[in-house]
Short mmCIF file of C-alpha atoms in Angstrom, two decimals:
data_model
loop_
_atom_site.label_atom_id
_atom_site.label_comp_id
_atom_site.label_asym_id
_atom_site.label_seq_id
_atom_site.Cartn_x
_atom_site.Cartn_y
_atom_site.Cartn_z
CA MET A 1 -23.53 81.27 -5.42
CA ALA A 2 -25.44 78.51 -6.69
CA ASP A 3 -27.73 76.27 -4.45
CA GLN A 4 -27.20 72.48 -4.37
CA THR A 5 -30.12 71.38 -2.03
CA ASP A 6 -33.72 71.69 -3.22
CA HIS A 7 -32.84 73.78 -6.20
CA PRO A 8 -29.44 72.31 -7.62
CA GLY A 9 -27.59 74.61 -9.76
CA GLU A 10 -30.01 77.53 -9.18
CA PRO A 11 -28.34 80.73 -8.36
CA VAL A 12 -29.10 82.21 -4.99
CA ALA A 13 -30.35 85.78 -5.47
CA VAL A 14 -31.02 86.74 -1.67
CA VAL A 15 -29.05 85.50 1.21
CA ALA A 16 -30.39 86.18 4.76
CA ALA A 17 -29.48 84.79 8.23
CA GLY A 18 -31.16 84.53 11.75
CA ALA A 19 -31.60 82.57 14.76
CA ILE A 20 -34.02 80.32 16.77
CA PRO A 21 -33.88 81.72 20.37
CA TRP A 22 -34.49 78.96 22.87
CA ARG A 23 -34.52 78.42 26.59
CA ILE A 24 -35.44 75.88 29.32
CA GLN A 25 -38.51 76.87 31.30
CA LYS A 26 -39.55 74.65 34.18
CA GLY A 27 -37.62 71.81 32.48
CA ALA A 28 -39.26 72.25 29.30
CA LEU A 29 -37.63 73.56 25.94
CA GLU A 30 -39.33 76.77 24.78
CA VAL A 31 -38.56 78.60 21.66
CA LEU A 32 -39.37 82.46 20.70
CA LEU A 33 -41.46 83.55 17.79
CA ILE A 34 -41.64 86.98 16.68
CA HIS A 35 -44.60 88.80 15.12
CA ARG A 36 -43.61 91.23 12.16
CA PRO A 37 -46.44 93.81 11.64
CA ARG A 38 -45.24 94.60 8.07
CA TYR A 39 -46.05 90.98 6.94
CA ASP A 40 -48.48 90.12 9.77
CA ASP A 41 -46.43 86.90 10.17
CA TRP A 42 -44.85 84.91 12.84
CA SER A 43 -41.31 83.78 12.15
CA TRP A 44 -37.77 83.71 13.56
CA PRO A 45 -35.57 86.69 14.07
CA LYS A 46 -33.75 87.15 10.58
CA GLY A 47 -32.74 89.41 7.80
CA LYS A 48 -30.59 90.07 4.76
CA LEU A 49 -27.01 90.47 4.78
CA ASP A 50 -25.55 93.97 4.84
CA ASP A 51 -22.60 94.89 2.61
CA GLY A 52 -19.33 93.96 4.27
CA GLU A 53 -20.60 91.11 6.59
CA THR A 54 -20.48 87.67 6.89
CA VAL A 55 -23.53 85.42 7.30
CA PRO A 56 -22.79 84.62 11.08
CA GLU A 57 -22.38 88.29 11.77
CA CYS A 58 -25.80 88.95 9.94
CA ALA A 59 -27.45 86.53 12.27
CA VAL A 60 -26.01 88.11 15.26
CA ARG A 61 -26.90 91.70 14.08
CA GLU A 62 -30.55 90.78 13.11
CA VAL A 63 -31.20 89.19 16.45
CA ARG A 64 -29.77 92.29 18.16
CA GLU A 65 -31.81 94.57 16.05
CA GLU A 66 -34.96 92.73 16.34
CA ILE A 67 -35.21 91.55 19.64
CA GLY A 68 -32.39 93.28 21.44
CA LEU A 69 -30.44 90.28 22.46
CA GLN A 70 -26.78 90.09 22.39
CA ALA A 71 -26.50 86.66 20.81
CA THR A 72 -23.97 83.99 20.89
CA LEU A 73 -24.47 81.50 18.23
CA GLY A 74 -24.78 77.94 19.11
CA ILE A 75 -25.27 74.95 16.79
CA PRO A 76 -25.89 75.74 13.04
CA LEU A 77 -29.32 74.62 11.82
CA PRO A 78 -30.46 73.56 8.19
CA PRO A 79 -30.90 76.59 6.03
CA ILE A 80 -34.20 77.08 4.25
CA HIS A 81 -34.79 78.02 0.64
CA TYR A 82 -37.84 79.66 -1.07
CA HIS A 83 -38.64 82.05 -3.90
CA VAL A 84 -38.98 85.76 -3.70
CA ASN A 85 -39.38 88.32 -6.60
CA ALA A 86 -35.62 88.61 -7.05
CA GLY A 87 -35.08 84.78 -7.32
CA LEU A 88 -34.04 81.99 -5.02
CA LYS A 89 -33.55 83.18 -1.25
CA VAL A 90 -31.58 81.13 1.26
CA VAL A 91 -31.92 81.85 4.99
CA ARG A 92 -29.25 80.29 7.42
CA TYR A 93 -30.10 79.72 11.01
CA TRP A 94 -28.48 78.99 14.24
CA ALA A 95 -29.71 77.94 17.72
CA VAL A 96 -29.12 80.90 20.20
CA ARG A 97 -29.80 80.45 23.83
CA VAL A 98 -31.57 82.92 25.91
CA ASN A 99 -30.42 82.55 29.54
CA GLY A 100 -32.65 85.15 31.54
CA GLU A 101 -31.72 88.04 29.39
CA GLN A 102 -34.38 90.69 28.95
CA LEU A 103 -35.67 90.95 25.24
CA ARG A 104 -36.52 94.23 23.78
CA PRO A 105 -38.19 94.02 20.70
CA ASP A 106 -37.75 97.10 18.32
CA GLY A 107 -41.51 97.87 18.02
CA LYS A 108 -41.29 98.75 14.42
CA GLU A 109 -39.82 95.63 12.76
CA VAL A 110 -41.24 93.38 15.69
CA ASP A 111 -44.23 94.29 17.55
CA SER A 112 -44.73 91.24 19.64
CA VAL A 113 -42.74 88.07 20.69
CA MET A 114 -44.13 84.58 22.14
CA TRP A 115 -42.27 81.95 23.94
CA CYS A 116 -43.93 78.65 23.37
CA SER A 117 -43.28 75.02 22.93
CA PRO A 118 -41.84 73.70 19.75
CA ASP A 119 -45.12 71.91 18.70
CA ARG A 120 -47.10 75.08 19.38
CA ALA A 121 -44.39 77.13 17.31
CA ALA A 122 -44.69 74.94 14.24
CA LYS A 123 -48.52 75.75 14.21
CA PHE A 124 -47.77 79.39 14.30
CA LEU A 125 -44.90 79.72 11.97
CA SER A 126 -46.38 81.40 8.76
CA ASN A 127 -43.66 80.05 6.41
CA PRO A 128 -43.89 76.20 6.49
CA SER A 129 -40.31 75.98 5.53
CA ASP A 130 -39.29 77.59 9.09
CA VAL A 131 -40.48 74.26 10.63
CA ALA A 132 -37.36 72.34 9.36
CA PRO A 133 -34.48 74.12 11.44
CA LEU A 134 -37.07 73.89 14.42
CA GLU A 135 -37.13 70.10 14.07
CA VAL A 136 -33.47 69.83 14.08
CA LEU A 137 -33.15 72.06 17.22
CA GLU A 138 -35.67 69.92 18.98
CA LYS A 139 -33.93 66.82 18.01
CA ALA A 140 -30.69 68.17 19.19
CA HIS A 141 -32.34 68.92 22.62
CA ALA A 142 -33.64 65.45 22.92
CA ARG A 143 -30.16 64.04 22.38
CA GLY A 144 -28.47 66.46 24.87
CA GLU A 145 -26.66 68.22 22.17
CA LEU A 146 -28.45 71.80 22.09
CA ASP A 147 -26.53 73.32 25.09
CA THR A 148 -23.22 74.00 23.69
CA TRP A 149 -20.07 76.28 23.94
CA PRO A 150 -17.94 77.30 20.99
CA LEU A 151 -14.41 76.44 20.31
CA VAL A 152 -12.89 78.38 17.48
CA LEU A 153 -9.73 77.58 15.72
CA ILE A 154 -8.09 80.36 13.81
CA ARG A 155 -5.14 80.49 11.27
CA HIS A 156 -3.36 83.72 11.82
CA ALA A 157 -3.89 86.33 9.06
CA LYS A 158 -1.58 86.89 6.20
CA ALA A 159 2.10 87.69 7.38
CA LYS A 160 4.94 89.33 5.45
CA PRO A 161 6.64 86.63 3.06
CA ARG A 162 9.35 84.64 4.45
CA SER A 163 11.58 85.41 1.68
CA SER A 164 11.49 89.11 2.60
CA TRP A 165 12.11 88.79 6.35
CA THR A 166 15.66 88.49 7.70
CA LYS A 167 15.00 88.77 11.45
CA ALA A 168 13.75 86.08 13.91
CA GLU A 169 10.90 84.09 12.44
CA GLY A 170 8.82 84.42 15.54
CA ASP A 171 8.94 88.29 14.92
CA ARG A 172 7.71 88.19 11.37
CA PRO A 173 4.70 90.52 11.28
CA LEU A 174 1.47 90.76 9.53
CA ALA A 175 1.39 92.21 5.91
CA ALA A 176 -0.95 95.11 5.24
CA THR A 177 -3.54 92.55 3.97
CA GLY A 178 -3.14 90.60 7.10
CA GLN A 179 -3.73 93.73 9.40
CA ARG A 180 -7.14 94.26 7.54
CA GLN A 181 -7.95 90.40 7.91
CA ALA A 182 -7.33 90.90 11.82
CA VAL A 183 -9.96 93.46 11.91
CA ALA A 184 -12.21 91.18 9.85
CA VAL A 185 -11.42 88.32 12.26
CA GLN A 186 -12.41 90.76 15.23
CA ARG A 187 -15.88 91.27 13.71
CA LEU A 188 -16.32 87.50 12.84
CA LEU A 189 -15.45 86.40 16.50
CA GLN A 190 -18.15 88.46 17.78
CA ALA A 191 -20.72 85.89 16.54
CA TRP A 192 -19.32 83.58 19.21
CA LYS A 193 -17.77 85.82 21.68
CA PRO A 194 -14.82 83.69 22.96
CA GLN A 195 -13.99 84.79 26.54
CA ARG A 196 -10.35 83.27 26.41
CA ILE A 197 -7.87 83.23 23.71
CA VAL A 198 -5.04 80.45 23.46
CA THR A 199 -2.64 81.53 21.00
CA SER A 200 1.15 80.98 19.77
CA PRO A 201 3.21 83.88 21.20
CA TRP A 202 4.74 84.56 17.61
CA VAL A 203 4.06 88.24 16.37
CA ARG A 204 1.78 87.18 13.55
CA CYS A 205 -0.53 85.22 15.75
CA VAL A 206 -0.77 87.68 18.56
CA ALA A 207 -1.25 90.42 15.92
CA THR A 208 -4.38 88.34 14.37
CA ILE A 209 -6.12 88.03 17.54
CA ALA A 210 -5.27 91.50 19.08
CA PRO A 211 -8.11 93.64 17.51
CA TYR A 212 -10.73 91.12 19.07
CA ALA A 213 -8.94 90.86 22.29
CA LYS A 214 -8.81 94.54 22.83
CA SER A 215 -12.32 95.33 21.96
CA SER A 216 -13.89 92.29 24.00
CA GLY A 217 -11.65 92.11 26.94
CA ALA A 218 -10.90 88.43 26.45
CA LYS A 219 -8.11 86.79 28.41
CA VAL A 220 -5.25 85.96 26.23
CA LYS A 221 -2.71 83.09 27.22
CA LEU A 222 0.54 82.67 25.01
CA VAL A 223 1.28 79.06 24.55
CA GLU A 224 4.66 78.11 23.15
CA ALA A 225 3.67 74.57 22.08
CA LEU A 226 1.47 76.35 19.36
CA THR A 227 4.33 77.77 17.61
CA GLU A 228 5.68 76.49 14.29
CA HIS A 229 9.05 75.55 15.94
CA ASN A 230 7.67 73.81 18.92
CA HIS A 231 5.04 72.02 17.01
CA GLU A 232 7.96 70.54 14.60
CA ARG A 233 9.84 69.41 17.80
CA SER A 234 6.90 67.94 19.74
CA PRO A 235 3.61 67.69 17.90
CA LYS A 236 2.30 65.70 21.09
CA LYS A 237 2.67 68.96 23.10
CA THR A 238 0.75 70.84 20.56
CA ALA A 239 -1.96 68.25 20.71
CA ALA A 240 -1.89 68.43 24.62
CA ALA A 241 -2.29 72.25 24.51
CA VAL A 242 -5.33 71.87 22.31
CA GLU A 243 -6.79 69.18 24.56
CA SER A 244 -6.35 71.56 27.46
CA VAL A 245 -8.67 74.07 26.00
CA PHE A 246 -11.64 71.88 26.66
CA ASP A 247 -11.21 72.09 30.57
CA LYS A 248 -13.03 75.30 31.49
CA GLN A 249 -15.91 74.94 29.04
CA VAL A 250 -16.10 78.62 28.32
CA PRO A 251 -16.21 80.07 24.66
CA ILE A 252 -12.54 79.97 23.42
CA ALA A 253 -10.50 80.65 20.42
CA VAL A 254 -7.19 79.00 19.50
CA CYS A 255 -4.72 80.84 17.07
CA THR A 256 -2.04 79.05 15.45
CA HIS A 257 0.18 78.45 12.28
CA ARG A 258 -0.55 76.47 9.09
CA PRO A 259 2.00 73.65 9.79
CA ALA A 260 0.30 73.05 13.13
CA LEU A 261 -3.07 72.78 11.67
CA PRO A 262 -2.94 68.92 10.77
CA THR A 263 -2.18 68.04 14.52
CA VAL A 264 -4.80 70.65 15.88
CA LEU A 265 -7.43 69.27 13.61
CA LYS A 266 -6.55 65.73 14.44
CA GLN A 267 -7.03 66.41 18.04
CA LEU A 268 -10.28 68.17 17.58
CA ALA A 269 -11.49 65.18 15.52
CA SER A 270 -10.91 62.74 18.22
CA HIS A 271 -13.90 64.35 19.95
CA MET A 272 -16.26 63.99 16.73
CA SER A 273 -18.28 61.53 15.17
CA GLY A 274 -17.20 60.10 11.71
CA SER A 275 -19.47 62.40 9.59
CA LEU A 276 -18.18 65.25 11.40
CA ARG A 277 -14.59 64.47 10.99
CA ALA A 278 -15.09 64.17 7.32
CA ALA A 279 -16.40 67.87 7.33
CA LEU A 280 -12.77 69.00 8.54
CA PRO A 281 -10.39 70.12 5.86
CA ASP A 282 -7.84 67.29 5.06
CA SER A 283 -5.34 68.95 2.67
CA ASP A 284 -2.74 71.66 2.72
CA PRO A 285 -3.18 74.59 3.55
CA TYR A 286 -6.17 73.24 5.59
CA LEU A 287 -7.38 76.98 6.24
CA SER A 288 -6.66 80.37 4.37
CA PRO A 289 -5.08 83.07 6.42
CA GLY A 290 -7.53 84.32 8.88
CA GLU A 291 -10.12 81.61 8.26
CA VAL A 292 -11.82 79.90 11.26
CA ILE A 293 -13.14 76.56 12.17
CA VAL A 294 -16.02 76.69 14.76
CA CYS A 295 -16.80 73.58 16.82
CA GLN A 296 -19.72 73.31 19.13
CA VAL A 297 -19.02 71.47 22.21
CA VAL A 298 -21.68 69.89 24.48
CA ARG A 299 -21.52 71.32 28.07
CA GLY A 300 -20.69 68.63 30.51
CA SER A 301 -17.71 66.40 30.90
CA GLU A 302 -17.96 64.46 27.70
CA ARG A 303 -15.94 66.89 25.60
CA LYS A 304 -18.23 65.88 22.59
CA VAL A 305 -18.20 68.13 19.41
CA VAL A 306 -21.57 68.17 17.59
CA SER A 307 -21.06 70.48 14.88
CA VAL A 308 -18.27 71.83 12.56
CA GLU A 309 -18.46 75.16 10.60
CA GLN A 310 -15.66 76.54 8.34
CA VAL A 311 -15.95 80.39 8.05
CA LYS A 312 -13.89 83.15 6.12
CA PRO A 313 -13.93 86.68 7.42
CA PHE A 314 -15.12 89.19 5.10
CA ASP A 315 -12.62 89.73 2.36
CA ASP A 316 -12.36 93.41 1.37
#
């Protein structure tokens, strides 16, 4: 993994992830700093990747372990880079809203936490690099783009080959690799905690989201317009099905097939700025099996997408 930002071409030796927890208190934005006795420093909750986890999963785990918060990731924030003994370290951050939940610092890694204004936080941070993601968070708040909900698009996991399947296309199941991917998708989705899942009713889509649905209790809605056949007949109905997921403004996931992805992405793009649209995949196959795109949508009636991330589940 080579870094192409402030250190172009330099390999990244250490990958870590974390979050900036935030809340609105008496109408004002506050962020949460943690104090680590081991280093006697003030920073954001963060830590290094464990084997077998993705960067978003790491961020959620570290927030849970360090301050006892079951985090749902919000908008991505700029990563920071600095050198440690092993070489170049990158830390990727997300905004995480704290909405009345009680925090429980673990006591060993974190012995104190402090809610404060962004200006005060900037003065307390021990690593000057940590100010950069804070500034982006503060600007997002000023634009009314910090309070968001996630819309996650999933391409179903790897299915058995068409050539080896003689029964109905809608009954074609996941391959063994796809079954493992579905479990990895389950772990990955816990970073955004969709409460609802809208999916093609074909077996390979339902099997992709089943592990997450069973473990989380998320409501599942089967939508015929998201199947390959119905998309081929009427892309407009597929687009309308995607548009309808904006209605309830709750964390939601949509699972569909590769041939439907151009239509789905085009509909999502209609809610984005030009620069965000440019971040969407624009050539076949758009997503690999089990891969996701996460759109953060501003709360309210605007249906405005303010960030786009493309994430693969952990591939064993």
